[in-house]
Structures are given as C-alpha cells and as structure tokens.
Tab-separated table of C-alpha atoms in Angstrom:
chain	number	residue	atom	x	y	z
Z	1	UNK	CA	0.000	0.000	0.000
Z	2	UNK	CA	2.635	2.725	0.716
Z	3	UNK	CA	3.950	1.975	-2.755
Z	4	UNK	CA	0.821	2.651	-4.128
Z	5	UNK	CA	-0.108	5.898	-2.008
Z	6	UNK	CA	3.761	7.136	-2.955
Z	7	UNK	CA	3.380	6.794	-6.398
Z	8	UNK	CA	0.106	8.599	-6.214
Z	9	UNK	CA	0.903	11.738	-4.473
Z	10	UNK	CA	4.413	11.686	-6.630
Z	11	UNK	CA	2.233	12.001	-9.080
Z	12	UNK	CA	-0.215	14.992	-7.316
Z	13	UNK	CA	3.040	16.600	-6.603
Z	14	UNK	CA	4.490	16.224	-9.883
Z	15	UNK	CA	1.029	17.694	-11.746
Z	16	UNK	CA	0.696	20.534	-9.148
Z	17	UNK	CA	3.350	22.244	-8.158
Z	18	UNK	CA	3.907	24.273	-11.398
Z	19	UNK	CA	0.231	25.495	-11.833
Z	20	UNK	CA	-1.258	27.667	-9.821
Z	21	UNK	CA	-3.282	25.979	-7.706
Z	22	UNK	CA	-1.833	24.805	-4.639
Z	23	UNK	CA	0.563	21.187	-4.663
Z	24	UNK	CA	0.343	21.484	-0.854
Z	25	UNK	CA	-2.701	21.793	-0.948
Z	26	UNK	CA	-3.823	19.072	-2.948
Z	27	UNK	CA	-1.018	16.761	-0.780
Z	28	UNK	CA	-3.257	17.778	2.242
Z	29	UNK	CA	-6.359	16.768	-0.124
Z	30	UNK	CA	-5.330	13.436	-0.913
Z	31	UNK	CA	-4.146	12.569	2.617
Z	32	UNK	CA	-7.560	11.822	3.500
Z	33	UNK	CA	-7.121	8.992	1.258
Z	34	UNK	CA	-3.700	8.010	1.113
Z	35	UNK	CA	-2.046	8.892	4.527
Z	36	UNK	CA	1.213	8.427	5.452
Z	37	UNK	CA	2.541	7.594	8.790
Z	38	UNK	CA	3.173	9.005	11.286
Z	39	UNK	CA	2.124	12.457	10.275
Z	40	UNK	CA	5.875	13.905	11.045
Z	41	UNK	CA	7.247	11.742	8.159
Z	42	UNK	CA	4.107	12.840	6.003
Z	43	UNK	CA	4.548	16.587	6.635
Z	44	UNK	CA	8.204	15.986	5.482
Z	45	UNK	CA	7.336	13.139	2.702
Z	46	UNK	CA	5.003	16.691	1.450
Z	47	UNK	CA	8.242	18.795	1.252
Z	48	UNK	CA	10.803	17.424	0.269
Z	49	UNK	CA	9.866	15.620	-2.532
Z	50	UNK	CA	9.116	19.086	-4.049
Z	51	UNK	CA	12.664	18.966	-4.533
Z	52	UNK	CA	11.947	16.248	-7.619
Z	53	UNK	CA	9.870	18.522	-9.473
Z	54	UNK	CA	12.460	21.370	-8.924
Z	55	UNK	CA	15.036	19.466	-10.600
Z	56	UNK	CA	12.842	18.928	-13.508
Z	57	UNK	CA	12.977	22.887	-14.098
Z	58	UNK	CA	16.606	23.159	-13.662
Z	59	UNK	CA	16.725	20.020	-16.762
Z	60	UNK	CA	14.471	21.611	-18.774
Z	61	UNK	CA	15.840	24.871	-18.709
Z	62	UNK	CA	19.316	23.927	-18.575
Z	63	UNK	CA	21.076	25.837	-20.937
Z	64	UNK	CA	19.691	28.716	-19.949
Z	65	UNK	CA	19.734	28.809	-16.178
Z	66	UNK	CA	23.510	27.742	-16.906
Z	67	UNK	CA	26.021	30.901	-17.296
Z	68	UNK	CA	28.799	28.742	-18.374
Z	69	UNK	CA	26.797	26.455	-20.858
Z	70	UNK	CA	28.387	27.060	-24.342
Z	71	UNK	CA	25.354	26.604	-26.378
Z	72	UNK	CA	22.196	28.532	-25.540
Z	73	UNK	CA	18.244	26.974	-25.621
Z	74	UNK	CA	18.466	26.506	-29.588
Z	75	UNK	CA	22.145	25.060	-29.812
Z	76	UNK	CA	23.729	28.080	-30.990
Z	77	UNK	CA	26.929	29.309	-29.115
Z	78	UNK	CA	26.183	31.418	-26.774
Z	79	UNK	CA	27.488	34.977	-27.103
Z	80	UNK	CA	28.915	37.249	-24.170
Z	81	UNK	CA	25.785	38.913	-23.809
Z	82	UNK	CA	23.379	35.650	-23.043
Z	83	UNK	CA	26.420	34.800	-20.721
Z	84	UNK	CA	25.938	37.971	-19.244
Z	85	UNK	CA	22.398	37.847	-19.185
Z	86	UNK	CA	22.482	34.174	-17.287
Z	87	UNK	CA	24.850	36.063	-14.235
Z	88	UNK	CA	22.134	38.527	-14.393
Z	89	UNK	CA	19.438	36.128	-13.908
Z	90	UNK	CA	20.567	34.461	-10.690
Z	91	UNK	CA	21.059	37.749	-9.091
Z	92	UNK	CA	17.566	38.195	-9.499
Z	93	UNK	CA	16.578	34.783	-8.184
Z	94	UNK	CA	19.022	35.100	-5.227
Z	95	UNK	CA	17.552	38.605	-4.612
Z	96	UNK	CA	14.152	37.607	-5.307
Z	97	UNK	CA	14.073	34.733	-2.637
Z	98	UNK	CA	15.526	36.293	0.404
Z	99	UNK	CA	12.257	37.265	1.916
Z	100	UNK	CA	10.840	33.684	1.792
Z	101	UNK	CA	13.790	32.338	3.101
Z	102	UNK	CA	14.332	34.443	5.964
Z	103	UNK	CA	10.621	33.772	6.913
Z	104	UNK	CA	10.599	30.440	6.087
Z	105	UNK	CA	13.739	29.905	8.610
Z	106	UNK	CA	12.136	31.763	11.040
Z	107	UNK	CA	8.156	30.765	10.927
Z	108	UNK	CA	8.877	26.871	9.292
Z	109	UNK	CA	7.821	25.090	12.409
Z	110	UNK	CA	4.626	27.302	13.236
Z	111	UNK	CA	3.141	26.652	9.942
Z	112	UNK	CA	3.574	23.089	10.240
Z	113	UNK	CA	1.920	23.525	13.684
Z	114	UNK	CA	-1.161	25.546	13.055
Z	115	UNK	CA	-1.750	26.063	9.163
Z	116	UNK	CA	-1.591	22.772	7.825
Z	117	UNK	CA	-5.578	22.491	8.507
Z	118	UNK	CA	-7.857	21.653	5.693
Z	119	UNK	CA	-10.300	24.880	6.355
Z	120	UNK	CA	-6.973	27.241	5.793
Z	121	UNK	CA	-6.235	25.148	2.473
Z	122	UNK	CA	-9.831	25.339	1.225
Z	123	UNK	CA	-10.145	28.973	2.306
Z	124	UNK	CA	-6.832	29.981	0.509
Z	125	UNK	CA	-8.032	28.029	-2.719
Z	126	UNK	CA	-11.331	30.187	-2.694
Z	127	UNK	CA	-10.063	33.518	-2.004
Z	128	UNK	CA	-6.627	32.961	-4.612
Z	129	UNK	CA	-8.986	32.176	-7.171
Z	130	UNK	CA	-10.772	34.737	-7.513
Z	131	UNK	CA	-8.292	36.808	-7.441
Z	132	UNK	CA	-6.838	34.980	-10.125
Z	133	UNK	CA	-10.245	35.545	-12.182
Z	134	UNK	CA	-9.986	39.254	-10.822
Z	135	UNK	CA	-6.753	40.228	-12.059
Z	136	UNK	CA	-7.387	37.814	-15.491
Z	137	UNK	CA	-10.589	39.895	-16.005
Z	138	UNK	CA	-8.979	43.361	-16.699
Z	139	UNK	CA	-9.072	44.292	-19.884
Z	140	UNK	CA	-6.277	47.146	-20.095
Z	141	UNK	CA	-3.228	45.703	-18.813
Z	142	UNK	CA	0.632	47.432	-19.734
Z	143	UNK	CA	3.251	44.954	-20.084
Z	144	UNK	CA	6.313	46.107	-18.975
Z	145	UNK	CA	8.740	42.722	-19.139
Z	146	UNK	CA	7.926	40.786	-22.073
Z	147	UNK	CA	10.532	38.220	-21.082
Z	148	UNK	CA	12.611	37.433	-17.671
Z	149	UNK	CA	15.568	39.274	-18.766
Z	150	UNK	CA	13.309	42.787	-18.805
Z	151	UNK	CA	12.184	41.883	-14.995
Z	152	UNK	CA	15.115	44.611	-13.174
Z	153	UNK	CA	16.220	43.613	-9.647
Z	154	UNK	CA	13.334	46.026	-7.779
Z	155	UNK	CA	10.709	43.827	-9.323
Z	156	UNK	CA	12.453	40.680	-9.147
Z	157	UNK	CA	12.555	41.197	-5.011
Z	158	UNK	CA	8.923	42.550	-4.879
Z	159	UNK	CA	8.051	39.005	-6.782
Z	160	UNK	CA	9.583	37.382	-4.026
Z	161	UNK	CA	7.635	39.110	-1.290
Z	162	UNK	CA	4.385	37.685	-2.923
Z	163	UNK	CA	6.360	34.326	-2.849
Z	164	UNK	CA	6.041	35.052	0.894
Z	165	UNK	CA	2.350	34.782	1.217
Z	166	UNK	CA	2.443	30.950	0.129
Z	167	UNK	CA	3.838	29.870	3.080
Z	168	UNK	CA	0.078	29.345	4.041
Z	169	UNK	CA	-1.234	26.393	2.439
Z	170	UNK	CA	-3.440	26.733	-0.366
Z	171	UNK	CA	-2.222	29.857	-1.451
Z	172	UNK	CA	0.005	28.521	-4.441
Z	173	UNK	CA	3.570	29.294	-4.370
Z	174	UNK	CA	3.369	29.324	-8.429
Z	175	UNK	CA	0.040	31.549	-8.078
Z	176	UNK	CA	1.813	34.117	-5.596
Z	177	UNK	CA	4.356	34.590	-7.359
Z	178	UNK	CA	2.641	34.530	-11.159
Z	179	UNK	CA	0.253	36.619	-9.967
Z	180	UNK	CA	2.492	39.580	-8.553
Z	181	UNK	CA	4.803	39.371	-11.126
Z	182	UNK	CA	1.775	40.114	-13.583
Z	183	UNK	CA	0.599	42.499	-11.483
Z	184	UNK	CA	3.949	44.451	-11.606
Z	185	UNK	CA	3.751	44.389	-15.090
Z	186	UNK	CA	5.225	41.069	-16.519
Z	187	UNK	CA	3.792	38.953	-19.657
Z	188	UNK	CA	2.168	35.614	-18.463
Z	189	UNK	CA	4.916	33.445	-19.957
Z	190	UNK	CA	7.693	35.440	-18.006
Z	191	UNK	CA	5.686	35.687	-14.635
Z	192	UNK	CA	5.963	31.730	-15.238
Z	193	UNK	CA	9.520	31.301	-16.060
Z	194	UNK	CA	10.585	33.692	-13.351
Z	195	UNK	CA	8.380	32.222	-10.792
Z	196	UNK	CA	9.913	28.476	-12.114
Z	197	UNK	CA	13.444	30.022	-11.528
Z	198	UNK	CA	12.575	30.959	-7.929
Z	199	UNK	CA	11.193	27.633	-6.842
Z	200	UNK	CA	14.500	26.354	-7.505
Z	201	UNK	CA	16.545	27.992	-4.005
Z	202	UNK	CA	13.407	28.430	-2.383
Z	203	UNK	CA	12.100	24.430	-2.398
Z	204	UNK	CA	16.417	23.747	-1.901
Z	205	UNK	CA	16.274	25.505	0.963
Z	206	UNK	CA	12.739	23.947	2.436
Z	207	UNK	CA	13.829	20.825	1.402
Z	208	UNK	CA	17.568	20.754	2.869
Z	209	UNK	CA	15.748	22.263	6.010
Z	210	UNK	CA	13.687	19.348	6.425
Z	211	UNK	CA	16.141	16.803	5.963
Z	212	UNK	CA	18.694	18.530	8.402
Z	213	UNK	CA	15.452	18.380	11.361
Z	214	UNK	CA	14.688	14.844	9.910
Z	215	UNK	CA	18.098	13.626	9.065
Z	216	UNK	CA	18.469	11.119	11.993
Z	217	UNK	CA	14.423	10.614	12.472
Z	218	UNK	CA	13.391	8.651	9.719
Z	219	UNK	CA	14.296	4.476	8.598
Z	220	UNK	CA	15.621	3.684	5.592
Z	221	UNK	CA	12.625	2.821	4.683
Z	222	UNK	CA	11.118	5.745	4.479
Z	223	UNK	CA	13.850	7.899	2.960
Z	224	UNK	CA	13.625	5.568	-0.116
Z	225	UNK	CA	9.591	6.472	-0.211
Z	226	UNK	CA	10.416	10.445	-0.035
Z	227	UNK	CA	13.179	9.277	-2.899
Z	228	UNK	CA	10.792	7.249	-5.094
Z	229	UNK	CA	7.811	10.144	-4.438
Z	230	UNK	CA	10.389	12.678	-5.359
Z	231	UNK	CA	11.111	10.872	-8.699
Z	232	UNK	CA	7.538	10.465	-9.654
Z	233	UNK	CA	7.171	13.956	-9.435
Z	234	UNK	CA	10.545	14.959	-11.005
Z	235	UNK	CA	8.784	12.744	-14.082
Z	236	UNK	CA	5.427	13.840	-13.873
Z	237	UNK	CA	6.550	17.530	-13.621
Z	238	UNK	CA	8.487	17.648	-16.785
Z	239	UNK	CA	5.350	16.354	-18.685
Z	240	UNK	CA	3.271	18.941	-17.053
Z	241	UNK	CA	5.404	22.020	-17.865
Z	242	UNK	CA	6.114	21.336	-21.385
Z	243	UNK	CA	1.873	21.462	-21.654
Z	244	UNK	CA	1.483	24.674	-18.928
Z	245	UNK	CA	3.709	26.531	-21.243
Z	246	UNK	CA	2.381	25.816	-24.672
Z	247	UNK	CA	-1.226	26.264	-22.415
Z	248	UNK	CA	-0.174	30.152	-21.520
Z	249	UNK	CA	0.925	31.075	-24.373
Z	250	UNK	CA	-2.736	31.051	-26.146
Z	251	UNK	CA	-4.804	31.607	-22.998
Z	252	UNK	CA	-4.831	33.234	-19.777
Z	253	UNK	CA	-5.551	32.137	-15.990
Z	254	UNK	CA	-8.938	32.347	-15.309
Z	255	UNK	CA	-9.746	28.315	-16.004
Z	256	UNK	CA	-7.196	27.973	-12.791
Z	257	UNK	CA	-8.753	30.367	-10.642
Z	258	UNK	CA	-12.281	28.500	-11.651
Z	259	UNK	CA	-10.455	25.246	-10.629
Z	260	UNK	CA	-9.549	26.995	-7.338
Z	261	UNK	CA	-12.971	27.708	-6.230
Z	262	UNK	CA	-14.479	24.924	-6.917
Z	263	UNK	CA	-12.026	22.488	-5.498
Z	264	UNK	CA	-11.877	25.016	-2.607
Z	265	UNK	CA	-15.818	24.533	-2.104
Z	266	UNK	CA	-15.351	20.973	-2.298
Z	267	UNK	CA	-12.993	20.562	0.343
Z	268	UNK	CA	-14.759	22.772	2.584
Z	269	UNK	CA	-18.157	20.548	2.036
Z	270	UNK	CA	-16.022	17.145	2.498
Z	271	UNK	CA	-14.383	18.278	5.749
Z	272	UNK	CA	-17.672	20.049	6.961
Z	273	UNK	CA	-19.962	17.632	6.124
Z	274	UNK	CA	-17.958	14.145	5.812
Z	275	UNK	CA	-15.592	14.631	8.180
C-alpha cells in the first residue's frame, strides 16, 4: 500500500506544483485517502519531494539557467551577452528569494503547527482564485517585461515578497508569485519562467531544512519512499510544464482560478460535512 499511495501523491506533486493551484494543498487533499505515517514523516514526505519537481525545471531549462553552458536553448553558441544575461538572472533569483527564506527559517515550524488544517487550504483556494479571475478579467493591462531578462532587480525582489504569502497552504507558491509578477507588469509566460526560476533555491532551501530536522528521524525505509515520491514527481513535472507553457501562451488564468474555487468549495463541504 505505501507503494501505491507514494506513487500517487508523486504524481499529485508532480502535476501541481507548477500550476497555480496549490501542490500542498492538494497533498493535504489526498491525505484523506492516502495517509502516510506518522504524520511527522508525512509533513516531510510533502516537502521534500518538491525537490523532484524542482530538478525537472533546472533540466528543462538547462542551458539557460547555466552561465557557463556554451550553447544557448536553440544550440547556438552562446554569445557574451546571453552569458551575461544568465549572471544577471541568478542575481535576481538570489535577490528575489531572500524574503521567503528568511521567513521560512524563522516561521517553518509554526506553519507546520497551526496552518496545515484543511479549512486554511480550502479557504486559501477560494479567495486565490478569484483573485486569479480578478486580475485575469482586466481588460487594459501594460506589459512592462515581455521576457525574464526585462524583470530589473526592484521587481524581481517585490516578486519574491508575494512568494512570501504561500507559506500558508493553499495559497500557491506558483500563483503568488505569477500573480504579482503580472501584477507588476510582466507577460504571463515570463511571470511563469521567473516564478519556475525561484522555486528552484526556495524548495532547496525547504527541502535541505527538512532533511537537516529529519536527518536522523526517519528508517531507511522511508527515505527511499520520499526518494521514489520525489522521482515520480521529477517525471510527472516535466510532462506537465512542457503542456502549462504551450497552455499560456494562447490563454490566460482564469480556467485555474475556476479550478480553485471549486475544489476550494469541495474541500470545505467534504471536511464540513464528511468529516
């Protein structure tokens, strides 16, 4: 059975944690069904196997998110300027995920303690969403960055303060971040790369947190589960972005915020009701 429910939330993990609607909250979702013991492990199991579908960003963007690759995205050799432009990049990242790391240090154990609850998820889900259709809906919007190397370092850090209000579940690290990046401006495919780039230190740093509290704590057992979940969802992931991408590039967000809500209803019914 713990095969089965590992392969499954690799899977949720691996589907979810690009799009903006909440991977930890859908983990949360599915626990009802497919629990993992004891909930310490699970809580952890949740995290760190984020790091899978991180890695699948850093493979499929290789080239660029490289400085020293010699050939760029379309296997041409890349000139000192793309060079320059990949330094330039990872300054913003860096920059843009100090405020979720210094609160994610500092506040990691009291969100584990007191927002992991399925009422905060569903809540989150609700109120996001429509947001999501809100900001989707206006019909004059300026585009300042047309693509992540336009984003300058002022926006790149105020894009990482909206990263901050994910750290409560159901928010959506991918729809904070999208979100305010639009909102400051930024075509929907950048707000997605950029907000791809960030996960990358940000879900390191969770993840390495985790295992350092953990390191001693779980069998072996169970760190081969977190590695097999965290290779579904490295698998799963790649699929998933190749389709977002080609998805945002025609249309906008508002089927996700839809999603939101009524998933978000749906929990709240099942927990209220069911439960």
């Amino acid at each position: 059975m713990n095969f089965l429910k590992v392969f499954i939330l690799g899977i949720v993990e691996g589907m979810t944690e690009f799009l903006p609607v909440s991977s930890t909250g859908h983990l949360i979702l599915f626990h009802q069904w497919f629990q993992l013991s004891p909930e310490s492990f699970q809580n952890a199991f949740d995290v760190i196997i984020q790091l899978g579908a991180i890695l699948s960003v850093v493979v499929l963007y290789y080239r660029r998110l490289n400085p020293l690759s010699k050939y760029n995205e379309n296997g041409a050799i890349k000139t000192k300027y793309e060079r320059a432009m990949g330094w330039n990049l990872w300054v913003k990242v860096i920059v843009g995920v100090i405020p979720a790391g210094v609160l994610g240090f500092l506040f990691d154990d009291f969100i584990d303690e007191h927002l992991f609850s399925p009422y905060v998820v569903a809540v989150m889900l609700i109120f996001w969403g429509a947001i999501i259709i809100i900001m989707e809906s206006k019909t004059k919007r300026k585009i300042k960055y047309e693509t992540t190397k336009d984003i300058p370092l002022k926006t790149a850090f105020l894009i990482g303060l909206f990263q901050c209000l994910a750290m409560v579940p159901g928010t959506s690290r991918s729809a904070a971040t999208i979100i305010g990046a639009i909102a400051l401006g930024t075509g929907r495919v950048a707000a997605a790369e950029f907000s791809f780039y960030l996960a990358i230190p940000t879900m390191i740093g969770a993840t390495l947190l985790k295992m350092v509290k953990n390191a001693g704590g779980f069998t072996l057992s169970q760190w081969f589960y977190i590695f097999l979940g965290g290779l579904i969802s490295f698998i799963t992931a790649i699929l998933v972005i190749r389709k977002f991408m080609d998805y945002i590039k025609k249309h906008d967000f508002k089927a996700f915020g839809v999603y939101r809500i009524i998933i978000g209803f749906f929990v709240l019914v099942y927990f209220a009701i069911v439960k």
